[in-house]
PDB file of C-alpha atoms and ligand atoms in Angstrom:
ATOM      1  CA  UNK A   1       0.000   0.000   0.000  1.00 98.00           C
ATOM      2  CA  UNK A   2       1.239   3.665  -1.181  1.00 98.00           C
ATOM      3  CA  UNK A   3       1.190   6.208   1.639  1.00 98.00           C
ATOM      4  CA  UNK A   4       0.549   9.881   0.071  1.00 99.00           C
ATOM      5  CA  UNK A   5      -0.140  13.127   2.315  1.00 98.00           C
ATOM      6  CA  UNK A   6      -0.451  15.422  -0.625  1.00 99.00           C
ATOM      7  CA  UNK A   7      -3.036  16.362  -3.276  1.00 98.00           C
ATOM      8  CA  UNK A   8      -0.061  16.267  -5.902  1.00 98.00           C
ATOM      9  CA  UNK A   9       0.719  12.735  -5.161  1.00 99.00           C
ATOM     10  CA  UNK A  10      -2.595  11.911  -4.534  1.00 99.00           C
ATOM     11  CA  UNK A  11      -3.359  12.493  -7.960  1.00 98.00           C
ATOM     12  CA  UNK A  12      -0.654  11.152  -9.770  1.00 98.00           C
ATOM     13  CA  UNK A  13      -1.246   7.357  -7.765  1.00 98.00           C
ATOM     14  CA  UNK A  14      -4.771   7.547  -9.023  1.00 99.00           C
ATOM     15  CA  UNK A  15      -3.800   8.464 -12.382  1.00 98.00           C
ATOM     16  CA  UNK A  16      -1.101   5.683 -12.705  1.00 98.00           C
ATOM     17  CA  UNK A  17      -4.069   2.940 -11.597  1.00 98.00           C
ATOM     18  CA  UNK A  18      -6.348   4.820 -14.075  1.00 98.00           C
ATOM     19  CA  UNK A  19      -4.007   4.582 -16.630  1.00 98.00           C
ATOM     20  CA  UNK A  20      -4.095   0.705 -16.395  1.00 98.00           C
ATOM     21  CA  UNK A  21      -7.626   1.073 -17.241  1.00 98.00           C
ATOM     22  CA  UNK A  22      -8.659   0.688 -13.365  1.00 98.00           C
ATOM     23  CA  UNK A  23     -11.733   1.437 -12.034  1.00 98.00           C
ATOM     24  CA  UNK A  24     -11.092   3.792  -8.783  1.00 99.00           C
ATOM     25  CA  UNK A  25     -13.230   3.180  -5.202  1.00 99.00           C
ATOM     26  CA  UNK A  26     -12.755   5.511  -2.835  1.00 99.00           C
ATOM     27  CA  UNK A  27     -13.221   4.772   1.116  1.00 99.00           C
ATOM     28  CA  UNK A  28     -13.375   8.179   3.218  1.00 99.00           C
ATOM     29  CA  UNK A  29     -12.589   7.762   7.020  1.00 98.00           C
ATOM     30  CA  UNK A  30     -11.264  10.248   9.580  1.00 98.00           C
ATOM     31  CA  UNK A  31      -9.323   6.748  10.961  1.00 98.00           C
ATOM     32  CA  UNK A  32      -9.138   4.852  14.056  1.00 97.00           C
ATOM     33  CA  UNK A  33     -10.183   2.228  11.903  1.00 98.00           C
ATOM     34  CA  UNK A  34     -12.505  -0.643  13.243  1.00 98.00           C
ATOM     35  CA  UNK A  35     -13.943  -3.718  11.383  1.00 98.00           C
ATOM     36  CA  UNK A  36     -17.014  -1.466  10.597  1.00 98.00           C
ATOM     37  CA  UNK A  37     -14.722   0.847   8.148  1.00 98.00           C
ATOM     38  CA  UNK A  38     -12.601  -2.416   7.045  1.00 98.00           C
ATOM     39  CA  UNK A  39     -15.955  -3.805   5.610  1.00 98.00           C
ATOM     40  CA  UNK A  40     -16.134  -0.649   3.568  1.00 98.00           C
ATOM     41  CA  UNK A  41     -12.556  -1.330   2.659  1.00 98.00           C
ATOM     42  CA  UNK A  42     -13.635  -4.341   1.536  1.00 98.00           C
ATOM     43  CA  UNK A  43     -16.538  -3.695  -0.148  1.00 98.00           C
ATOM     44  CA  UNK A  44     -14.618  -0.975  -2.100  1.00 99.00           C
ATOM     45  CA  UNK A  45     -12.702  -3.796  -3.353  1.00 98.00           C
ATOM     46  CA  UNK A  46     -15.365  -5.820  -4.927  1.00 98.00           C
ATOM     47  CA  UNK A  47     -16.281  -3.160  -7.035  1.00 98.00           C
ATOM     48  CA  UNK A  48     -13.330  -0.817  -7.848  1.00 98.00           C
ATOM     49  CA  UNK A  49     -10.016  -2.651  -8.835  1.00 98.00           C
ATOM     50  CA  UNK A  50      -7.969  -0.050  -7.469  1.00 99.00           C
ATOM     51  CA  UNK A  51      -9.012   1.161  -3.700  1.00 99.00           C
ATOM     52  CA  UNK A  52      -8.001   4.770  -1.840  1.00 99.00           C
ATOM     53  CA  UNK A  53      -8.663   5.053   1.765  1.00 99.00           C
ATOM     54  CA  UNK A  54      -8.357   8.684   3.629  1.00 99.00           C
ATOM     55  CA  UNK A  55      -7.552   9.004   6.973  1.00 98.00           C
ATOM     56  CA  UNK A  56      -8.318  12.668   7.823  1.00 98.00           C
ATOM     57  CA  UNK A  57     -10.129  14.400  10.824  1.00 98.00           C
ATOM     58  CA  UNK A  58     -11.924  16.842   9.259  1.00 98.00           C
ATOM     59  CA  UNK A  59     -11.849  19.971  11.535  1.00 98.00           C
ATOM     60  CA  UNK A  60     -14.474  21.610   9.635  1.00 98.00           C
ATOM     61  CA  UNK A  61     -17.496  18.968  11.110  1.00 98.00           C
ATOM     62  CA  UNK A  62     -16.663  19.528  14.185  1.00 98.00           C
ATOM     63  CA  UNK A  63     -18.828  22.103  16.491  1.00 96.00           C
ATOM     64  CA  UNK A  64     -16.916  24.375  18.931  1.00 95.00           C
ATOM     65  CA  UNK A  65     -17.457  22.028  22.124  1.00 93.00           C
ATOM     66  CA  UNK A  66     -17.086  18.970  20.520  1.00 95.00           C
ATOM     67  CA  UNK A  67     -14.192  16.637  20.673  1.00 95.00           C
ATOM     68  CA  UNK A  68     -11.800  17.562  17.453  1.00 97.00           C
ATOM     69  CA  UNK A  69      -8.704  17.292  20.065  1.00 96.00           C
ATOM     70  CA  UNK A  70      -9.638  14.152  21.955  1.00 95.00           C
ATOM     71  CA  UNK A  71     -10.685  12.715  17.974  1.00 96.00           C
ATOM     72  CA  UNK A  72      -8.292   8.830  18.613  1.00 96.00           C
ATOM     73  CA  UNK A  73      -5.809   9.348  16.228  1.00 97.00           C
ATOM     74  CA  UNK A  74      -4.006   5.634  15.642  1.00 97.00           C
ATOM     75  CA  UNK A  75      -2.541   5.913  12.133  1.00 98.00           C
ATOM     76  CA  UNK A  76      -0.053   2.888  12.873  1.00 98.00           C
ATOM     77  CA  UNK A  77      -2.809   0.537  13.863  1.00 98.00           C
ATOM     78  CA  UNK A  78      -4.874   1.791  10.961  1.00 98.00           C
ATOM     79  CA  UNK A  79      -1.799   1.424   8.547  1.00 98.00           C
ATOM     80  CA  UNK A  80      -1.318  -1.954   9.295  1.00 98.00           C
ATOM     81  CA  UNK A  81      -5.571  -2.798   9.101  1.00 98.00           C
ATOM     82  CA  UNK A  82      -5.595  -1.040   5.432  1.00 98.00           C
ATOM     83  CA  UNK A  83      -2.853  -3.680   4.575  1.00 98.00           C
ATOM     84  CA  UNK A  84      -4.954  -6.045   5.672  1.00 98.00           C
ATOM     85  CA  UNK A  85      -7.748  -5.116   3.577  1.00 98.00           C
ATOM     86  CA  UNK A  86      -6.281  -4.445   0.745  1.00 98.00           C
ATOM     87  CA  UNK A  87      -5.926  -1.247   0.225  1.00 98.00           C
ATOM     88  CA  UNK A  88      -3.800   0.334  -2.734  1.00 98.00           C
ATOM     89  CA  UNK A  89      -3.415   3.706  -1.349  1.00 99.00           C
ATOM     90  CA  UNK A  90      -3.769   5.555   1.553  1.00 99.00           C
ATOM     91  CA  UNK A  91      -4.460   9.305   1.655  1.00 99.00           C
ATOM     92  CA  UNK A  92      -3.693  11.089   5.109  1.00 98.00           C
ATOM     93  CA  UNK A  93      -3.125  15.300   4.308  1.00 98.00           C
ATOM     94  CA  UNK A  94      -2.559  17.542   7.076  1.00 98.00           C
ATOM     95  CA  UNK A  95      -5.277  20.291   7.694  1.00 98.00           C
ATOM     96  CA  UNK A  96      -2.919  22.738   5.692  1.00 98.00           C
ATOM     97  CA  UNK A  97      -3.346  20.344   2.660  1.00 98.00           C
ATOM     98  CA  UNK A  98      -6.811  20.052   3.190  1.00 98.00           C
ATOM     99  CA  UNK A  99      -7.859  23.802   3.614  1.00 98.00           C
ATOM    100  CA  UNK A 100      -4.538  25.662   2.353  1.00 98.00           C
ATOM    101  CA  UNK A 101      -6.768  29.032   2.564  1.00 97.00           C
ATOM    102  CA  UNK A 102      -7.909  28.464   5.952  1.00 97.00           C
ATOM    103  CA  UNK A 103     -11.358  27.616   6.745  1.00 96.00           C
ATOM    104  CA  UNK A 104     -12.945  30.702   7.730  1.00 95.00           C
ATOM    105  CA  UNK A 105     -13.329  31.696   3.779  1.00 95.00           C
ATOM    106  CA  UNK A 106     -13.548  27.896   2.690  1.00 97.00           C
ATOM    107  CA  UNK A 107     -16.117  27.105  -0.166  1.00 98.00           C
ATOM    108  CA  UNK A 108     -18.944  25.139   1.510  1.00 98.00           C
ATOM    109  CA  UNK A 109     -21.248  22.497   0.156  1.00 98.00           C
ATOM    110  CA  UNK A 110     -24.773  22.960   1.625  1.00 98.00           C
ATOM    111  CA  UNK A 111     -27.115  19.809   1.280  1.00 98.00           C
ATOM    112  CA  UNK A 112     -30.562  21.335   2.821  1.00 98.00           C
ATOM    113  CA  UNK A 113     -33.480  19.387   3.794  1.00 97.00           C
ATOM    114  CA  UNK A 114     -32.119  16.093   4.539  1.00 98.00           C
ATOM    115  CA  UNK A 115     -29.370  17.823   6.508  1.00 98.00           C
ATOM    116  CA  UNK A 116     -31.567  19.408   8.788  1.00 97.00           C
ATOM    117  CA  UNK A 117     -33.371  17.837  12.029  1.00 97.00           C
ATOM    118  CA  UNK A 118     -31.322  14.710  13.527  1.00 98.00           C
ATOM    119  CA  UNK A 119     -28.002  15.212  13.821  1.00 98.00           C
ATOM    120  CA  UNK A 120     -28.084  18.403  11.885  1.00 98.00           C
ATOM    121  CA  UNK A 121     -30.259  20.107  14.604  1.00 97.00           C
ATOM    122  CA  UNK A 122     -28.017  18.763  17.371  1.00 97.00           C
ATOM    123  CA  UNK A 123     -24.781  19.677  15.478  1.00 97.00           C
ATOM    124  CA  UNK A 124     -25.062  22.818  13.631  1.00 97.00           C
ATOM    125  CA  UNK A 125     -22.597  22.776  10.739  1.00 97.00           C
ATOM    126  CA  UNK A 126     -21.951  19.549  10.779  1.00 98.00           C
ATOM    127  CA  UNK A 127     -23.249  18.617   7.634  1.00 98.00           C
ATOM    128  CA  UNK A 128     -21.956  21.297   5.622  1.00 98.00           C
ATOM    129  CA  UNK A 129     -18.326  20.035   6.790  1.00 98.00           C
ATOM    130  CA  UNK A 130     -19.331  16.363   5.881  1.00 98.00           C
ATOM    131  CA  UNK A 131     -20.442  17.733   2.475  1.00 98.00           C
ATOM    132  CA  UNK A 132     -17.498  19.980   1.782  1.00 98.00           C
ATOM    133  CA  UNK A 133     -15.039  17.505   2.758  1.00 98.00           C
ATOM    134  CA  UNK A 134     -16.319  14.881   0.494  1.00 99.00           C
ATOM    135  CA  UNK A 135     -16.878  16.817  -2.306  1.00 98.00           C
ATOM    136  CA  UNK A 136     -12.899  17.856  -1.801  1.00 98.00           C
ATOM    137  CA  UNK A 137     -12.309  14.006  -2.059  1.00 99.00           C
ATOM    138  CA  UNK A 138     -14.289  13.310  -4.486  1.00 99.00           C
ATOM    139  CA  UNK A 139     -12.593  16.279  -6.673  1.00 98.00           C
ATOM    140  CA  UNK A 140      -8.787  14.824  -5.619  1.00 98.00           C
ATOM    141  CA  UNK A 141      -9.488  11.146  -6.504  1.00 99.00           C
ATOM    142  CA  UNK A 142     -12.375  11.395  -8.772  1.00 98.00           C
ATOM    143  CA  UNK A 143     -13.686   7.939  -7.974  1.00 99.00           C
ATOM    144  CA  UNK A 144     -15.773   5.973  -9.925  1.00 99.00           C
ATOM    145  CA  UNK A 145     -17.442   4.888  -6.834  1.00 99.00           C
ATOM    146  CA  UNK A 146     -17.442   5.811  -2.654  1.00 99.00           C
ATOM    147  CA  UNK A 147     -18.398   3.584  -0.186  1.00 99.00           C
ATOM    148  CA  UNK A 148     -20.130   5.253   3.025  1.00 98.00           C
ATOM    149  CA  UNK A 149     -21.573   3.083   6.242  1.00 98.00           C
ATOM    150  CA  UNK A 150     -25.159   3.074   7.104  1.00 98.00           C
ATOM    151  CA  UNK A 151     -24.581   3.552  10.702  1.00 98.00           C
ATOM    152  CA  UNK A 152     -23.905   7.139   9.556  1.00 98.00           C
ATOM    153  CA  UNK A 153     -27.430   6.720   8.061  1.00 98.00           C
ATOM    154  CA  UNK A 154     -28.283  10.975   7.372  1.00 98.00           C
ATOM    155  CA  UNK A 155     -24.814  11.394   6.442  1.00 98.00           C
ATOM    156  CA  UNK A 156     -25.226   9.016   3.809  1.00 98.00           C
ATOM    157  CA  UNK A 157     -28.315  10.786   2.936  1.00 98.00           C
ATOM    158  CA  UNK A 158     -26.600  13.919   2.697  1.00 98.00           C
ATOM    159  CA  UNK A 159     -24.002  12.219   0.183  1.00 98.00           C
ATOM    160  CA  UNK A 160     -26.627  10.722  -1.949  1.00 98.00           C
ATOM    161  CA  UNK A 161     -28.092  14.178  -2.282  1.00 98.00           C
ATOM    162  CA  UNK A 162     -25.614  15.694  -3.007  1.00 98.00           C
ATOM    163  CA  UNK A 163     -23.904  13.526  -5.890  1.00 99.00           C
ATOM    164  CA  UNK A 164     -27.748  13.832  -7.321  1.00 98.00           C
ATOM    165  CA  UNK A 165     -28.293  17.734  -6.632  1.00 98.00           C
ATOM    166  CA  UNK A 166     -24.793  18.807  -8.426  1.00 98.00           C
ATOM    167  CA  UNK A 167     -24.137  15.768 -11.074  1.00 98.00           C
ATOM    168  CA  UNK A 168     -21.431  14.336  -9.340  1.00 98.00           C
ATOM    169  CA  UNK A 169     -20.271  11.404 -11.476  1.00 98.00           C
ATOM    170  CA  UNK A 170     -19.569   8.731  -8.248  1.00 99.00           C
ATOM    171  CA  UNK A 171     -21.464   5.885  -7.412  1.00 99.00           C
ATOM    172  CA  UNK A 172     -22.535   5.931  -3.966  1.00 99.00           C
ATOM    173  CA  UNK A 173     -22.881   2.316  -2.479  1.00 98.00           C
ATOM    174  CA  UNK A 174     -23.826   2.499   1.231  1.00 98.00           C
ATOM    175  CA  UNK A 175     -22.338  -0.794   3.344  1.00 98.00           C
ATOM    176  CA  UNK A 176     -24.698  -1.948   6.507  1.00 98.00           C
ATOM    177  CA  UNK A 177     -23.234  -1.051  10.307  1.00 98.00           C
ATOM    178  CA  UNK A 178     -21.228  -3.852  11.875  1.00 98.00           C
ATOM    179  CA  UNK A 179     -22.366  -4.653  15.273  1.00 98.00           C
ATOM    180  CA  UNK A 180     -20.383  -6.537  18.110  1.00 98.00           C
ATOM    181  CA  UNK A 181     -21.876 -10.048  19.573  1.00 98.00           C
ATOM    182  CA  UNK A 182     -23.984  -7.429  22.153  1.00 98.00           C
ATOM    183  CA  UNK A 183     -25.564  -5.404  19.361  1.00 98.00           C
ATOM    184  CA  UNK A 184     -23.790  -2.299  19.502  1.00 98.00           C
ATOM    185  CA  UNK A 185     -22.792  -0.623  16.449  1.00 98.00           C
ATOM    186  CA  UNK A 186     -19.334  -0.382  16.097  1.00 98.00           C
ATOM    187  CA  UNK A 187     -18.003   3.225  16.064  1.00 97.00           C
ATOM    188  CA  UNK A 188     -14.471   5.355  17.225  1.00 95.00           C
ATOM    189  CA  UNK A 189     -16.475   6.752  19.759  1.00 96.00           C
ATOM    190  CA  UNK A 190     -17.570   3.726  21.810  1.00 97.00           C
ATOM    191  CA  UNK A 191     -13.723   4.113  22.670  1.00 96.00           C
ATOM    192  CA  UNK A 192     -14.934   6.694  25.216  1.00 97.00           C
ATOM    193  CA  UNK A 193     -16.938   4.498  27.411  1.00 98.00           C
ATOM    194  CA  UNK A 194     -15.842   3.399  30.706  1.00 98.00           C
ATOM    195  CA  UNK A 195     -16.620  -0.191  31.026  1.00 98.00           C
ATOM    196  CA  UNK A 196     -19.793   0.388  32.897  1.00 98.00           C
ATOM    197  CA  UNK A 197     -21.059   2.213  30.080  1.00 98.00           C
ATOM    198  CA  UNK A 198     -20.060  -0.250  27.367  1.00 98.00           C
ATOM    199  CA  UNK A 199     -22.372  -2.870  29.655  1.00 98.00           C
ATOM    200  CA  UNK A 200     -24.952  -0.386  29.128  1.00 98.00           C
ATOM    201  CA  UNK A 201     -24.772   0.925  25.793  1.00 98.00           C
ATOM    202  CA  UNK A 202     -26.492  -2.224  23.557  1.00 98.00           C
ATOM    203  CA  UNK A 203     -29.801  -0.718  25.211  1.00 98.00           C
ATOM    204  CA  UNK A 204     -29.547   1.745  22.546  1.00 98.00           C
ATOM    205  CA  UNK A 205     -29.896  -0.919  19.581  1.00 98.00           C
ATOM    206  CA  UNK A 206     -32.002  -2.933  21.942  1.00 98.00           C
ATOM    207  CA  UNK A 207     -34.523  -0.033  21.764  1.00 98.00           C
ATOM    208  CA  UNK A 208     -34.911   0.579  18.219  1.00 98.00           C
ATOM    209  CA  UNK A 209     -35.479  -3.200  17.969  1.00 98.00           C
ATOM    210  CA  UNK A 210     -38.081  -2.760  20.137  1.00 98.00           C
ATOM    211  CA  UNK A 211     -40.008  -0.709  18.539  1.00 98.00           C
ATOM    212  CA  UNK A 212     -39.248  -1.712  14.982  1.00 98.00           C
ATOM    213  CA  UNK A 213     -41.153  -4.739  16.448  1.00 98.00           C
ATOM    214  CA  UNK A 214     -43.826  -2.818  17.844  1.00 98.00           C
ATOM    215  CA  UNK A 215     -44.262  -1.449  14.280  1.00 98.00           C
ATOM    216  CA  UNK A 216     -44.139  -4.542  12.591  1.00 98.00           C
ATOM    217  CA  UNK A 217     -46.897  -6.365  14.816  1.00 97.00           C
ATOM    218  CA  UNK A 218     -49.234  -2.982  13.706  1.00 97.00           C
ATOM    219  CA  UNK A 219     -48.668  -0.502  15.960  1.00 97.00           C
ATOM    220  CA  UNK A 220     -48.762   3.102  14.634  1.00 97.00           C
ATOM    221  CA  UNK A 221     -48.853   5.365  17.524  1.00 97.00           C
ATOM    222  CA  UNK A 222     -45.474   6.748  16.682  1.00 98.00           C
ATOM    223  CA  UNK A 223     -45.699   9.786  19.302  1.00 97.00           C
ATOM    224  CA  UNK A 224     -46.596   7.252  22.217  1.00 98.00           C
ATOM    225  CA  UNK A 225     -43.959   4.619  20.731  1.00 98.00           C
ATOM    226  CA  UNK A 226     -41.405   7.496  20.887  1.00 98.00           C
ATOM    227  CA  UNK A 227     -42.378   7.890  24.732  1.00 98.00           C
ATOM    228  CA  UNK A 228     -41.687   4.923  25.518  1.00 98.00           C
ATOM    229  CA  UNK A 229     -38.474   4.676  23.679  1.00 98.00           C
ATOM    230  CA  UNK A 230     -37.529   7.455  25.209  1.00 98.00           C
ATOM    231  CA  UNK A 231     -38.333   6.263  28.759  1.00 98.00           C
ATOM    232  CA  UNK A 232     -36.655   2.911  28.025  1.00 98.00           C
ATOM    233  CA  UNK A 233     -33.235   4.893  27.020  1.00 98.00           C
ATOM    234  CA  UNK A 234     -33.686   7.006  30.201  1.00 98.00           C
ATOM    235  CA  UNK A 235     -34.181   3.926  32.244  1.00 98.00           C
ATOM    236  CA  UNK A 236     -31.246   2.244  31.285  1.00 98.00           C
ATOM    237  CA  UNK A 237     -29.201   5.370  32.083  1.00 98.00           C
ATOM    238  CA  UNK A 238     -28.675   7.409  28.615  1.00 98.00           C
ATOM    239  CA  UNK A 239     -29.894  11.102  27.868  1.00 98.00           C
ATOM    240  CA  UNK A 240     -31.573  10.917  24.989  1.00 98.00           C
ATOM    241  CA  UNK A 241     -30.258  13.887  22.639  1.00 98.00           C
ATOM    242  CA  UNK A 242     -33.245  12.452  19.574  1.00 98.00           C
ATOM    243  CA  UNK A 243     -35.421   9.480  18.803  1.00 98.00           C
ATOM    244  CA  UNK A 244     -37.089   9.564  15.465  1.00 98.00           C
ATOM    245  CA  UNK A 245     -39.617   7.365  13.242  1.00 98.00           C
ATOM    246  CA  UNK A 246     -38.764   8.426   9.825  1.00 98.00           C
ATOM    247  CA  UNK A 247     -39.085   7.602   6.188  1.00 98.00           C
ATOM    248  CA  UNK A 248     -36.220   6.294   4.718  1.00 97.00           C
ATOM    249  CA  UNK A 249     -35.410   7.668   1.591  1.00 95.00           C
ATOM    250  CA  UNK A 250     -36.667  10.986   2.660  1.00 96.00           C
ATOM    251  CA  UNK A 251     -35.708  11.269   6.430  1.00 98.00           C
ATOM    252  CA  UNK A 252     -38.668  12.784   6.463  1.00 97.00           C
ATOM    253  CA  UNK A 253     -41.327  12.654   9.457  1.00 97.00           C
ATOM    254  CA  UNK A 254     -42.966   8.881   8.841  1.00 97.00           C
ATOM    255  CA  UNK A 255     -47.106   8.640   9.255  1.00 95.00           C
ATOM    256  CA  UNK A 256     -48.647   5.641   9.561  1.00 94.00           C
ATOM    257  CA  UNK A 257     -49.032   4.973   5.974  1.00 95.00           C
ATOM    258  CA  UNK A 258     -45.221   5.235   5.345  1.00 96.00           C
ATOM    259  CA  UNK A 259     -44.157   1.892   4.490  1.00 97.00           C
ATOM    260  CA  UNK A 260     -40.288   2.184   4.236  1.00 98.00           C
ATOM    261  CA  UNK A 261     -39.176   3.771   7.514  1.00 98.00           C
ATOM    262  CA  UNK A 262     -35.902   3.963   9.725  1.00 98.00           C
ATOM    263  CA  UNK A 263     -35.836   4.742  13.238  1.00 98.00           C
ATOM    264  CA  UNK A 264     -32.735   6.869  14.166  1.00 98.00           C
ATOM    265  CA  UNK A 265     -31.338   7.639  17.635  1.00 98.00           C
ATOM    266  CA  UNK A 266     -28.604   9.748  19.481  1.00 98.00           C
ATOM    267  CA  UNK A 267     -28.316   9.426  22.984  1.00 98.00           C
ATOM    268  CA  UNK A 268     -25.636  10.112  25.604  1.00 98.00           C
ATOM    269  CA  UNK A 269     -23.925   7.773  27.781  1.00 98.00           C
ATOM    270  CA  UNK A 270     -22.187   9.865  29.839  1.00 97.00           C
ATOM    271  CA  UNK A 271     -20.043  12.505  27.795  1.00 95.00           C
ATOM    272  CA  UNK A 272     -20.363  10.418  24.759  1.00 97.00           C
ATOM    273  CA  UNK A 273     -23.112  10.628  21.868  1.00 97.00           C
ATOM    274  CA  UNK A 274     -23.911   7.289  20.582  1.00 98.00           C
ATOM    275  CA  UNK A 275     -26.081   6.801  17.114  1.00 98.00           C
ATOM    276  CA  UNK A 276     -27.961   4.510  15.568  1.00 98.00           C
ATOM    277  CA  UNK A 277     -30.427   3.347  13.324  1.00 98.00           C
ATOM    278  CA  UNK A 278     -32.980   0.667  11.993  1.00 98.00           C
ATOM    279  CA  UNK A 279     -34.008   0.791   8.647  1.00 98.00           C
ATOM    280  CA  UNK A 280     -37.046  -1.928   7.717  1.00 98.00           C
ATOM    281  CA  UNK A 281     -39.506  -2.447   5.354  1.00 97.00           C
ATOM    282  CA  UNK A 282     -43.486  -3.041   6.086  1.00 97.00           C
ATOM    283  CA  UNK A 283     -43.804  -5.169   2.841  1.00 82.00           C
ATOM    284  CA  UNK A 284     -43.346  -8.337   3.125  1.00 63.00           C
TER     285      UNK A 284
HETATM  286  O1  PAF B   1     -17.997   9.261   8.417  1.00 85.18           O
HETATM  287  C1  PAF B   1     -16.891   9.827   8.573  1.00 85.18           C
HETATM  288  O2  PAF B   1     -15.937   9.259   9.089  1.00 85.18           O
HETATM  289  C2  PAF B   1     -16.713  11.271   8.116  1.00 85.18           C
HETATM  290  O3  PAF B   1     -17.865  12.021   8.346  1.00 85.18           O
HETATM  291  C3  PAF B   1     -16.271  11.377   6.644  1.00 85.18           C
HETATM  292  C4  PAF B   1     -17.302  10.841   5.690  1.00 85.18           C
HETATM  293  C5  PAF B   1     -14.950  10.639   6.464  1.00 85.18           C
HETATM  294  C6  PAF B   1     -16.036  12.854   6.281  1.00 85.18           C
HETATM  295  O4  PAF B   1     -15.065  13.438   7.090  1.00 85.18           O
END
């Protein structure tokens, strides 16, 4: 695997592969790589012959009190997992590569609607960073196709938006989440939890199941579902930050005739924000 840190080489890697007639799949991670991102590793590599990770911590998605600084940065560990999986390249540019104007006057990438409500209300900005820093990528590698996680369900929303709203010629492929033995979706962040808090934090996934089920026997008293969704999170010792019934393609609000819907969570174990989701289909 080819280590590059700057656009320059970036592009000439990805034109070399190109030039043997390759077909380029691009895997965009901030790192601290787990088997969640080494599945989209993977899955890059059934469909692209020639596959570019990133490792970058995007400074630009982060809000002012969130954790940028404490971000796990393990580039050796991740390294050594790309190798693993296969990986032809490996992008990892400093923040001066990245944004060499600065990022106060930085060009952003606005994806409204889906962006809004979820995570978007919770972390203003957010989005916009997700969106700019992809469409960055996207411009540097030029993929023929980018594979996101579904854990990261709106942000994958955003994406696909995106790519449609301004013609971006990628194929987005979206990879399910990876969950330990427990049910917890794998993520950096579960890193954070003290070992008490790991016992407790399947009760997230555990609750969406819950009332996916509920749904599925009939029920469609989403407000009073939500309640007690929200009072089985509480019980279990998270603060709920959202829990949402929503359509899937549209993220927007579900009613009860909606009949492809995801249920999407963020909740707080202590100082660290957990997501989730559950997408399912009524039919069938
Ligand atoms: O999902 C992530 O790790 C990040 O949001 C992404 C897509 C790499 C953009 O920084």
């Amino acid at each position: 695997m080819n280590i590059v840190k700057t656009v320059a080489d970036l592009r000439a890697a990805v034109a070399r592969a190109r030039s043997e007639g390759k077909r380029i799949g691009l895997v965009p991670t901030m790192g601290n790589l787990h088997d969640g991102h080494i599945a989209l590793v993977k899955k890059a590599g059934q469909r692209a012959d020639f596959v570019v990770a990133s490792i970058f911590v995007n400074p630009l998605q982060f809000g002012a009190n969130e954790d940028l600084d404490s971000y796990p940065r393990t580039l050796a560990d991740d390294q050594a997992k790309l190798v693993e999986a296969n990986c032809h390249l490996l992008f990892t540019p400093g923040v001066e590569e990245m944004y060499p104007g600065g990022m106060q006057y930085q060009t952003q990438v606005r994806v409204p609607g889906v962006s809004e409500g979820l995570c978007g209300q919770s972390r203003p900005g957010h989005f916009d960073g997700v969106s700019t820093v992809v469409t960055k990528l996207f411009n540097m590698v030029q993929p023929d196709i980018a594979v996101f996680g579904e854990k990261d369900f709106q942000q994958l929303a955003v994406i696909r938006n995106m790519v449609r709203d301004l013609n971006m010629p990628v194929q987005i492929i979206g990879e399910p989440i990876v969950r330990r033995a427990d049910g917890l979706a794998l993520s950096s962040r579960n890193g954070y939890l003290t070992p008490d808090e790991l016992q407790k934090a399947p009760v997230l996934q555990q609750t969406l199941r819950t009332l996916a089920n509920a749904i599925e026997q009939g029920r469609r008293d989403y407000p009073a579902l939500l309640a007690e969704g929200n009072a089985a999170l509480s019980a279990a010792g998270f603060r709920p930050d959202y829990l949402e019934i929503r359509e899937a393609s549209t993220l927007r609000p579900a009613d009860a005739q909606a009949t492809e819907l995801v249920i999407l969570a963020a909740a707080y174990l202590g100082k660290t924000r957990l997501i989730d989701n559950l997408a399912f289909s009524l039919h069938g």
